[in-house]
Coordinates of C-alpha atoms in Angstrom, one line a residue:
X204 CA 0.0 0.0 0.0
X205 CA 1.3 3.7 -0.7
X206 CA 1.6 6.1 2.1
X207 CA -0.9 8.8 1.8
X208 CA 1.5 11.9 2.0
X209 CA -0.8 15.6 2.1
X210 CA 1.5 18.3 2.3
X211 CA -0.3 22.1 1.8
X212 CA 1.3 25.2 2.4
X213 CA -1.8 27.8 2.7
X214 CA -2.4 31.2 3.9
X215 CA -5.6 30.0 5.6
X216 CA -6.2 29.1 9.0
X217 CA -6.4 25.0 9.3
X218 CA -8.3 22.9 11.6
X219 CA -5.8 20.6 13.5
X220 CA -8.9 18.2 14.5
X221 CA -10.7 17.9 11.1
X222 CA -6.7 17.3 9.6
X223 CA -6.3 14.1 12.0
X224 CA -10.0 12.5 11.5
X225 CA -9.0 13.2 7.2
X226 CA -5.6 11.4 7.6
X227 CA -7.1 8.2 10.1
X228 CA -11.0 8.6 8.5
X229 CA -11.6 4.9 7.5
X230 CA -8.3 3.0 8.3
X231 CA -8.3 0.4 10.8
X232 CA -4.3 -0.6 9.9
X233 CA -3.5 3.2 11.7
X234 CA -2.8 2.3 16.3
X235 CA -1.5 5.9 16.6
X236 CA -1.8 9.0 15.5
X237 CA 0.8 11.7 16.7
X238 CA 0.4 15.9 15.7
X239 CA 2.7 18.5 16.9
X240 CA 1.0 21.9 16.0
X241 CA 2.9 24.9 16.3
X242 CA 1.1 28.3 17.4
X243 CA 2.8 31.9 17.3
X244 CA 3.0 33.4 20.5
X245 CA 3.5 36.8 21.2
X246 CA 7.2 36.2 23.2
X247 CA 10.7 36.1 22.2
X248 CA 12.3 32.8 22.3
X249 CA 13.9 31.6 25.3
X250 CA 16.2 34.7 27.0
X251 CA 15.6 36.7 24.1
X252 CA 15.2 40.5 25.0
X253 CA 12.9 42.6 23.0
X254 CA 9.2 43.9 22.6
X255 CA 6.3 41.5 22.2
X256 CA 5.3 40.3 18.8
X257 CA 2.5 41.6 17.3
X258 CA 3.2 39.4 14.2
X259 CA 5.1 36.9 12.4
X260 CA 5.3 37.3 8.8
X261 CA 6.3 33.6 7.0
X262 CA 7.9 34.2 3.2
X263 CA 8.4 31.0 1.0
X264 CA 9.8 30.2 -2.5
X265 CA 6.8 28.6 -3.7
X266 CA 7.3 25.4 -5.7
X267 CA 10.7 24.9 -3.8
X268 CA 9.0 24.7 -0.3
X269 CA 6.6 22.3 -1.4
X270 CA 9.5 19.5 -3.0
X271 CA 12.0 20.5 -0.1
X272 CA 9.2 19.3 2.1
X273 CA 7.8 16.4 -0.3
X274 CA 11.4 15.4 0.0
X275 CA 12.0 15.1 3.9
X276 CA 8.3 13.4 4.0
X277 CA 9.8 10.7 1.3
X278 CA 12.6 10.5 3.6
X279 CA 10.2 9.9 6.7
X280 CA 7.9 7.0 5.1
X281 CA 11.1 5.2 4.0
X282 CA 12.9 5.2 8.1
X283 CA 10.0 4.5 9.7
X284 CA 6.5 1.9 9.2
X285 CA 4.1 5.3 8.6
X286 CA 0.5 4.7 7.2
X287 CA -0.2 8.5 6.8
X288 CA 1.8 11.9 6.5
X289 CA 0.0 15.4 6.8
X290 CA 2.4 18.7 7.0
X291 CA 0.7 22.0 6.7
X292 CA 2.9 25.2 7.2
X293 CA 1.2 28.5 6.8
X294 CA 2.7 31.5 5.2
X295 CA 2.2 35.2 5.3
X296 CA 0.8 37.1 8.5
X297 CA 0.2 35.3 11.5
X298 CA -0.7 36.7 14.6
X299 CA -0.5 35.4 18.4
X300 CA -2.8 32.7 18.8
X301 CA -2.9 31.4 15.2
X302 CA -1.8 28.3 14.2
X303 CA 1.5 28.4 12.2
X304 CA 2.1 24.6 10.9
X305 CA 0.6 21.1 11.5
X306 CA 2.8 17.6 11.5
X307 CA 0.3 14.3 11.7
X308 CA 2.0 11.0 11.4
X309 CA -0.1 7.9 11.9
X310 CA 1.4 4.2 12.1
X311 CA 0.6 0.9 13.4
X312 CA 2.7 1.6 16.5
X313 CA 3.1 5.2 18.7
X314 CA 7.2 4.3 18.1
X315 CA 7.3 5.5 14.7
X316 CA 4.8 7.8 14.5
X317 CA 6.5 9.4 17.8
X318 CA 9.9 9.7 15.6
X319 CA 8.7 11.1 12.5
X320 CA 6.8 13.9 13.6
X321 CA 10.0 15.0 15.9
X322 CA 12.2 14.3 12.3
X323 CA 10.0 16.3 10.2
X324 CA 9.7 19.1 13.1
X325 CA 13.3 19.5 13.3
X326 CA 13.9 19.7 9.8
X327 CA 10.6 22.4 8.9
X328 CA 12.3 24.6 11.9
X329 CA 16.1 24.6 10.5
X330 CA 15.8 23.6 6.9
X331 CA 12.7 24.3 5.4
X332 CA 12.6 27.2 3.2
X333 CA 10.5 30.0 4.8
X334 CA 12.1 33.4 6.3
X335 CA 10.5 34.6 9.5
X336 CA 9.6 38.3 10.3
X337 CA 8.8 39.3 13.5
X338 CA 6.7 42.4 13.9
X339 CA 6.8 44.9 17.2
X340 CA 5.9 48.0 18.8
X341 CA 9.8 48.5 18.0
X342 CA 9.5 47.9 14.4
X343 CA 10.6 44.6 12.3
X344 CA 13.1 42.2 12.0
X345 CA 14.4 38.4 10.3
X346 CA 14.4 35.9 13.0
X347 CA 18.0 34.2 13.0
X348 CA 18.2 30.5 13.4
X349 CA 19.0 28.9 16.7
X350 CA 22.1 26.5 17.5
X351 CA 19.3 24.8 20.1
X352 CA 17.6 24.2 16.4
X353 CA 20.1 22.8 14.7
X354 CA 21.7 20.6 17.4
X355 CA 17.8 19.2 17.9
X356 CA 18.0 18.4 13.8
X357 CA 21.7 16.7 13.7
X358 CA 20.4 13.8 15.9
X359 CA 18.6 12.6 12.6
X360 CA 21.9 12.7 10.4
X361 CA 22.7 9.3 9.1
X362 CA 25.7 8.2 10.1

């Protein structure tokens, strides 16, 4: 059986809910189901100093974002025994509250569904090609990566 593998990048809003019951609608071959969704929130990361965000502001290359994505889900289906694979990421202006992006990963066993959403997190957040904004009271700026980020995403490197 092929892996159904959605993968949407939207402006929209998506319903995190409605996503699982469309990826596990039907199937009795899925025992879990895992779904990290990330939500913007109007503080700086972790010690950062600066005013609250009023926004985040996502930029992609379209086309590129979707296969650089397509591509780590391939990679995903073929280390672990997945039976479905939804990523959503949102683009353009998202404010505190609103959901940013959606990872749902459904397999026989919690194991590998565990594993591949983490894999496919760490990647969207270091490798994935979108540019962050933030927006202030004190005006704009790109959002650097994190070395937290991309020590998280080298435990997946093949060795």
């Amino acid at each position: 059986m092929t892996v159904p593998v959605t993968i949407r990048l939207q402006e929209e809003d998506f319903d995190v809910a409605r996503e699982i019951a469309a990826l596990s609608r039907d199937r009795t071959d899925i025992g879990a189901v895992v779904s990290f969704s990330g939500i913007c929130r109007s503080d700086k990361a972790d010690g950062e100093v600066g005013d609250a965000i009023a926004a985040l502001v996502l930029e992609h290359y379209p086309g590129m974002a979707e296969e650089e994505i397509a591509r780590h889900a391939e990679e995903a289906v073929a280390r672990w025994p997945l039976t479905g694979l939804t990523v959503i990421h949102r683009f353009g202006r998202i404010v505190p509250g609103d959901n940013i992006v959606l990872v749902v990963t459904a397999s026989a066993h919690r194991e590998a569904a565990f594993h591949a959403a983490e894999f496919l997190m760490d990647y969207l957040k270091t490798r994935a090609p979108f540019w962050k904004r933030e927006e202030g009271s004190a005006g704009s700026g790109w959002v650097d990566a994190h070395d937290r980020d991309d020590a998280a995403a080298a435990r997946w490197a093949k060795s």
